[in-house]
mmCIF file of C-alpha atoms in Angstrom:
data_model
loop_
_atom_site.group_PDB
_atom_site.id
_atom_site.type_symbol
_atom_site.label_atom_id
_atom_site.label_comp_id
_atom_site.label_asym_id
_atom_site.label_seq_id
_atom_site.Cartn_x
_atom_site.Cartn_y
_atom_site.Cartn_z
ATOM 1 C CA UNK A 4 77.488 100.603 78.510
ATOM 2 C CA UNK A 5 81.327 100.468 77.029
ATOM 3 C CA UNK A 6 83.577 102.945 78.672
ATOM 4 C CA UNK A 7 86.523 104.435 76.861
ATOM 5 C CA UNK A 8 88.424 104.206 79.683
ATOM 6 C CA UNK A 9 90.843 101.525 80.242
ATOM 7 C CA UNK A 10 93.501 100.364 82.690
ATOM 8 C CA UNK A 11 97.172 99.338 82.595
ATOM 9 C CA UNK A 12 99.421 97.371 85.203
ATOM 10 C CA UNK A 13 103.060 98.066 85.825
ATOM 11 C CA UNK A 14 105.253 96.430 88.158
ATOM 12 C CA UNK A 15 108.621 98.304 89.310
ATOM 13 C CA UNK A 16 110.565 97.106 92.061
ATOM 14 C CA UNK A 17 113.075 98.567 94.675
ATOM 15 C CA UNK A 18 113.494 98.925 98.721
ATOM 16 C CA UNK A 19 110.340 100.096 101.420
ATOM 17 C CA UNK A 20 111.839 101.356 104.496
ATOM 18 C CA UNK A 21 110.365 102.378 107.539
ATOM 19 C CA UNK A 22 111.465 101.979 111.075
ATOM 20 C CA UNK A 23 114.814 101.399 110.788
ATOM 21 C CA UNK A 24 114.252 98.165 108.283
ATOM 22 C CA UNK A 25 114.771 98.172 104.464
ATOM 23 C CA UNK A 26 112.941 95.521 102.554
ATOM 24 C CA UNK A 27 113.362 94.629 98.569
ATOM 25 C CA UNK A 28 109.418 94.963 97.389
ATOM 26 C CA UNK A 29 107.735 94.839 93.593
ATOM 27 C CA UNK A 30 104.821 97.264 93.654
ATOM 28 C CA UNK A 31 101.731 97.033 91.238
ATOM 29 C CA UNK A 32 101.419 100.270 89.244
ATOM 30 C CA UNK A 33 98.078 101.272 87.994
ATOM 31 C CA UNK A 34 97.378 103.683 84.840
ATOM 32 C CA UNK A 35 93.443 104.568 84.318
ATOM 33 C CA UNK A 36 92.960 106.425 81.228
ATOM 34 C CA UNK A 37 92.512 106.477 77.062
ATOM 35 C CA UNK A 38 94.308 106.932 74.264
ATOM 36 C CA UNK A 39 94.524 110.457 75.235
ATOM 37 C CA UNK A 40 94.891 111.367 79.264
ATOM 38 C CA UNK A 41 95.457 109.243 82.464
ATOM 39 C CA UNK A 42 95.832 109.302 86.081
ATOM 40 C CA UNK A 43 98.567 107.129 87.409
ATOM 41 C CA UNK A 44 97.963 105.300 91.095
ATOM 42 C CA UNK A 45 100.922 104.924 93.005
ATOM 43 C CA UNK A 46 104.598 106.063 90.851
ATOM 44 C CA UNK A 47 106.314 103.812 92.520
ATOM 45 C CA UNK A 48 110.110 103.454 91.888
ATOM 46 C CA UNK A 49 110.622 103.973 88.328
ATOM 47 C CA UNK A 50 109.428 107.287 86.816
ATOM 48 C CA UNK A 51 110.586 106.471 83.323
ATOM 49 C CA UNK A 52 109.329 103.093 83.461
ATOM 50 C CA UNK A 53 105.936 104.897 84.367
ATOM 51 C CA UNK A 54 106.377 107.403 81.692
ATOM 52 C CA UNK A 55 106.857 104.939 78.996
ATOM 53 C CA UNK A 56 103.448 103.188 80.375
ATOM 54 C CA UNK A 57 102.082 106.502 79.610
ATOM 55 C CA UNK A 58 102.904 106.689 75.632
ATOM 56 C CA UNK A 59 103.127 110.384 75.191
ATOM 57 C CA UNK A 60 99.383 110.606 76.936
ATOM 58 C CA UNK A 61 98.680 113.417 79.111
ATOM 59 C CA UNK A 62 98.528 113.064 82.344
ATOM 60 C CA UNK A 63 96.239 114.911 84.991
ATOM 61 C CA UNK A 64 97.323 113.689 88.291
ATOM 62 C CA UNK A 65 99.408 111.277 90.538
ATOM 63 C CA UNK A 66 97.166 109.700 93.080
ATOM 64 C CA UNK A 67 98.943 108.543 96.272
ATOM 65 C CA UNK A 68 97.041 105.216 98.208
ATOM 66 C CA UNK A 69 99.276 106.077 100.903
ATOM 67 C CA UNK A 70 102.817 107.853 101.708
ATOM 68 C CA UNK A 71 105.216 104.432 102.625
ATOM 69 C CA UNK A 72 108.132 105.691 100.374
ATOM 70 C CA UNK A 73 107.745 102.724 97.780
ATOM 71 C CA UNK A 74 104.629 104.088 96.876
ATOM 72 C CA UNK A 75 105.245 107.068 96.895
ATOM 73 C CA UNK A 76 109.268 107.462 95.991
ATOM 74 C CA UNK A 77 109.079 108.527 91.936
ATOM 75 C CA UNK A 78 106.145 110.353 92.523
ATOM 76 C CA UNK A 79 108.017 113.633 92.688
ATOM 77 C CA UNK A 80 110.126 113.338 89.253
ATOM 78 C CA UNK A 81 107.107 112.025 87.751
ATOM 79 C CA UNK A 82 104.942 115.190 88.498
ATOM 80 C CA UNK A 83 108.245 117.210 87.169
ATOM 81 C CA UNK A 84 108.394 115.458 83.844
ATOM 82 C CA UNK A 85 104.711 115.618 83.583
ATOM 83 C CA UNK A 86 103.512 119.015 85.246
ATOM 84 C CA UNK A 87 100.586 116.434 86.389
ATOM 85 C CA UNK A 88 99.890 117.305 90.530
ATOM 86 C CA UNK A 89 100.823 114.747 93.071
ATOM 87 C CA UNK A 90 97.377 114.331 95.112
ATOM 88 C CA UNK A 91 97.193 112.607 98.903
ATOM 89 C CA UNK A 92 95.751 112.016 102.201
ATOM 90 C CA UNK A 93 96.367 114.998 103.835
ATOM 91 C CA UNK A 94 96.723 112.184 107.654
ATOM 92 C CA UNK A 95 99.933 110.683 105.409
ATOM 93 C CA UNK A 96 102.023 114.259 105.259
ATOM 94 C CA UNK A 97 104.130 112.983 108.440
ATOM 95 C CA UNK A 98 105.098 109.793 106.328
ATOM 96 C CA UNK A 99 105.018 111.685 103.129
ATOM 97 C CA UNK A 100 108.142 113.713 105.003
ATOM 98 C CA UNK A 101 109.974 110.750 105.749
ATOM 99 C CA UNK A 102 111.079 111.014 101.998
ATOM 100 C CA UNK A 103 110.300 113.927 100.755
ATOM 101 C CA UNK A 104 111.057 116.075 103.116
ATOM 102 C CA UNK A 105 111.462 119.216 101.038
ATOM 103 C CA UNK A 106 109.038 118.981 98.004
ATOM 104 C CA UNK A 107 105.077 118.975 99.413
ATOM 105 C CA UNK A 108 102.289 116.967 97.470
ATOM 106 C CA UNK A 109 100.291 119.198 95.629
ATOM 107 C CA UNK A 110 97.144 118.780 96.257
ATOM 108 C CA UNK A 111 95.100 116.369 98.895
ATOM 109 C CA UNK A 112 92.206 113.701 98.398
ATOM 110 C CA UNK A 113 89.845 113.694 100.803
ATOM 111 C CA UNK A 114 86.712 111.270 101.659
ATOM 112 C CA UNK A 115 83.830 111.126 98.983
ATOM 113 C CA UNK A 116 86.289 113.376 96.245
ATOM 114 C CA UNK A 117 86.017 112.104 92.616
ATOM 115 C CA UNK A 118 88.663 111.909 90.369
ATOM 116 C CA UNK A 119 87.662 112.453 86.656
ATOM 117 C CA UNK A 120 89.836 110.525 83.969
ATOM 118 C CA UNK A 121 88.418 110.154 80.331
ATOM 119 C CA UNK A 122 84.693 108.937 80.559
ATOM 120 C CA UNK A 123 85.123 107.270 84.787
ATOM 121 C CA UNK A 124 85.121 108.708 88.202
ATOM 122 C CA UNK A 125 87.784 107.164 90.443
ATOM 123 C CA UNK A 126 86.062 107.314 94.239
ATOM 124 C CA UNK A 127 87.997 108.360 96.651
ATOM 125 C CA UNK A 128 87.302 106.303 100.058
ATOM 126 C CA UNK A 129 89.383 107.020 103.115
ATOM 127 C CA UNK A 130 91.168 103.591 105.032
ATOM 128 C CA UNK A 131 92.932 104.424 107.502
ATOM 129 C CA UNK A 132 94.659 101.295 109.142
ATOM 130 C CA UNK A 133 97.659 100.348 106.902
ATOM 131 C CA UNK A 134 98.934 104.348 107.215
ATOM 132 C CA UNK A 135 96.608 107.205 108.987
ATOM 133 C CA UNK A 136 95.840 108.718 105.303
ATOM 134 C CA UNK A 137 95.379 105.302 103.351
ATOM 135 C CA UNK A 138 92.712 105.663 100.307
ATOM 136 C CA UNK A 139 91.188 103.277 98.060
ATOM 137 C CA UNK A 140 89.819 104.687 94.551
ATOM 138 C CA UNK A 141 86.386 103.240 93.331
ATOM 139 C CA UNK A 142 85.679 102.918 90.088
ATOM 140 C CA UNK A 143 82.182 101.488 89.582
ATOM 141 C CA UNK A 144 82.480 102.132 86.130
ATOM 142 C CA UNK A 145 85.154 99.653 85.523
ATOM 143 C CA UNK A 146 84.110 97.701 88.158
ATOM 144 C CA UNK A 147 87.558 97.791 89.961
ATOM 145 C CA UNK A 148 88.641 99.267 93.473
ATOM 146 C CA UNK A 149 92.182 99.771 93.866
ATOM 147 C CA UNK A 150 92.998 99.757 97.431
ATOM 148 C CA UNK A 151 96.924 99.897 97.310
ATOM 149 C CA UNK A 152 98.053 98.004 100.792
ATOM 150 C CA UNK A 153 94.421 98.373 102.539
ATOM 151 C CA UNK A 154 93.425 94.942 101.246
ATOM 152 C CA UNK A 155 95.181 92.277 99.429
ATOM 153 C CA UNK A 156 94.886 88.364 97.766
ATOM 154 C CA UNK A 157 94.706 86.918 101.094
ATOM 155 C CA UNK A 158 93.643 89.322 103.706
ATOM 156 C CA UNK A 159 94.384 92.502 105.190
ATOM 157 C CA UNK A 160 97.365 94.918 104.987
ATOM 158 C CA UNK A 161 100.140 94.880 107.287
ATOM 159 C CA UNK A 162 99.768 96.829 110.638
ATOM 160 C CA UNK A 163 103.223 95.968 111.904
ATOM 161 C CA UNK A 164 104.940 99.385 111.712
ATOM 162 C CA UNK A 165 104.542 102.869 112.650
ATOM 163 C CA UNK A 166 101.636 104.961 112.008
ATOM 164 C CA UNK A 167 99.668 101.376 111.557
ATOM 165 C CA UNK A 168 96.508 100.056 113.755
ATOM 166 C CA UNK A 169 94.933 96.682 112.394
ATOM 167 C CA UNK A 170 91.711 96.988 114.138
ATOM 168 C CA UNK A 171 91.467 100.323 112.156
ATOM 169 C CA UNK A 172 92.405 98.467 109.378
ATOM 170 C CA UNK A 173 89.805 95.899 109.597
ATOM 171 C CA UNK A 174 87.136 98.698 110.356
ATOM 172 C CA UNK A 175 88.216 99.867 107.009
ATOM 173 C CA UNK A 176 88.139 96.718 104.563
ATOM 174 C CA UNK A 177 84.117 96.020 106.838
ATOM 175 C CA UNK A 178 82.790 99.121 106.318
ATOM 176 C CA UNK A 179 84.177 100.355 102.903
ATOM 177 C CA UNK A 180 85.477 97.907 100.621
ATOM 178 C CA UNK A 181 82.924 94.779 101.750
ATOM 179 C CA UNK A 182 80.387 97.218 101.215
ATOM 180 C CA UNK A 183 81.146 96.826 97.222
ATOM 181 C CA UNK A 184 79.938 94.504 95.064
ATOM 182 C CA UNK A 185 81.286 91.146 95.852
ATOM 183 C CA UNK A 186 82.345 90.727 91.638
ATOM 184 C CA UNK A 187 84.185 93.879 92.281
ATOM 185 C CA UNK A 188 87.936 93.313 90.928
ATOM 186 C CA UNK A 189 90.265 94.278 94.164
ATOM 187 C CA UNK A 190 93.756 95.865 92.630
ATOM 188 C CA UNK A 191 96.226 96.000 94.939
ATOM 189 C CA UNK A 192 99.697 97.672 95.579
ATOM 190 C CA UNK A 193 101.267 94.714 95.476
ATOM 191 C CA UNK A 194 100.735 90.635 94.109
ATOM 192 C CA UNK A 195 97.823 89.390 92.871
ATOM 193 C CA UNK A 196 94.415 91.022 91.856
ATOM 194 C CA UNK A 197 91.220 89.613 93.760
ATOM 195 C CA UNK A 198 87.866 90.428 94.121
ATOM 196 C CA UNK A 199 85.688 91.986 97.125
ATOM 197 C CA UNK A 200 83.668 88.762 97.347
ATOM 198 C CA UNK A 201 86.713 86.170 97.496
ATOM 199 C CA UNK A 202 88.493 88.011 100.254
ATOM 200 C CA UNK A 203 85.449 89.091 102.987
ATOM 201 C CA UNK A 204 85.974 85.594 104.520
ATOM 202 C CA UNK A 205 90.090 86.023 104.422
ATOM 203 C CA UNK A 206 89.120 88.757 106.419
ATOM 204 C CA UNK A 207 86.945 87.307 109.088
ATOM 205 C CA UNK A 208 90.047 84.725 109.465
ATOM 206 C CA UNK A 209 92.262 87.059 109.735
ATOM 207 C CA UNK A 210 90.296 88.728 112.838
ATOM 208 C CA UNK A 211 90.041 85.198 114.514
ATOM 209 C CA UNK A 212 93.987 84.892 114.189
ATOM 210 C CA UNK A 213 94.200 88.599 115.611
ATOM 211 C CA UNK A 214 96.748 89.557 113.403
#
């Protein structure tokens, strides 16, 4: 069956800090949606670069994949020029803090929730691992998971920092995302899209190398 619903790619780039480090990043902005409404995953960065992805479309919500402050940094001017809610995890609010300190998300995502946009559902599925409140959103419909820094081209996201754990992580990408249909296109927060099928071996290698 065609769906009306389609989905656009933005890439914005500026700094991710956490721990005392600062690091120049691009992030992978995703816009699911018609010709009429959208949801935008992750306003990274830019918020008029994200609004001019948008076209004049409304748009019902800002879903957070996490609360590292390049994901998460335009989200609040975004919501302002839009009057669309900023939605997260509610395990990210201490990292959510860390930048916003003064302006809350509006609403939080939880296990299981669906997000309705046009004629999809966007499933939310909780990751913990990369960040306590990490979330992937399934979309069967368009046969897409976008899993912000949960999984990438290549393996696992990084578990280097604060708040991080990788065997969390890994428990994460085995029991949630390799659980999907190996065809299923993996969108990611940053780089490269891959698919579910090409990366559970990555995965398995990466475990071997404990990383």
């Amino acid at each position: 069956m065609t769906v009306r619903a389609r989905i656009d790619h933005l890439v914005t780039s500026g700094t991710f800090a956490l721990d005392g480090g600062t690091w120049d990043v691009d992030n992978n902005v995703w816009i699911v949606g018609d010709d009429e409404e959208a949801v935008v995953i992750d306003a990274a960065h830019d918020a008029e670069a994200i609004l001019a992805a948008l076209g004049g479309r409304r748009l019902k919500a800002i879903v957070c994949t996490h609360a590292h402050n390049d994901h998460i940094d335009a989200a609040p001017a975004l919501s302002e020029a839009t009057g669309a809610p900023v939605l997260l995890h509610p395990a990210d609010l201490p990292l959510w803090r860390q930048t916003h300190p003064n302006r809350p998300p509006d609403g939080e995502l939880s296990d299981g929730e669906r997000v309705s946009i046009a004629d999809v559902e966007l499933e939310v599925l909780h990751t913990p691992g990369h960040a306590p409140g990490a979330v992937c959103l399934y979309a069967p419909a368009l046969g897409t998971v976008f899993t912000g820094d949960t999984l990438f081209a290549g393996g696992p996201g990084a578990t280097g920092r604060s708040f991080s754990d990788f065997p969390t992580i890994i428990d994460s990408i085995r029991e949630r995302l390799l659980t999907l249909p190996p065809e299923t296109a993996v969108r990611t927060g940053h780089g490269d899209t891959t698919t579910v099928g090409a990366e559970a071996p990555c995965v398995g290698e990466w475990v071997a190398r404990g990383h």
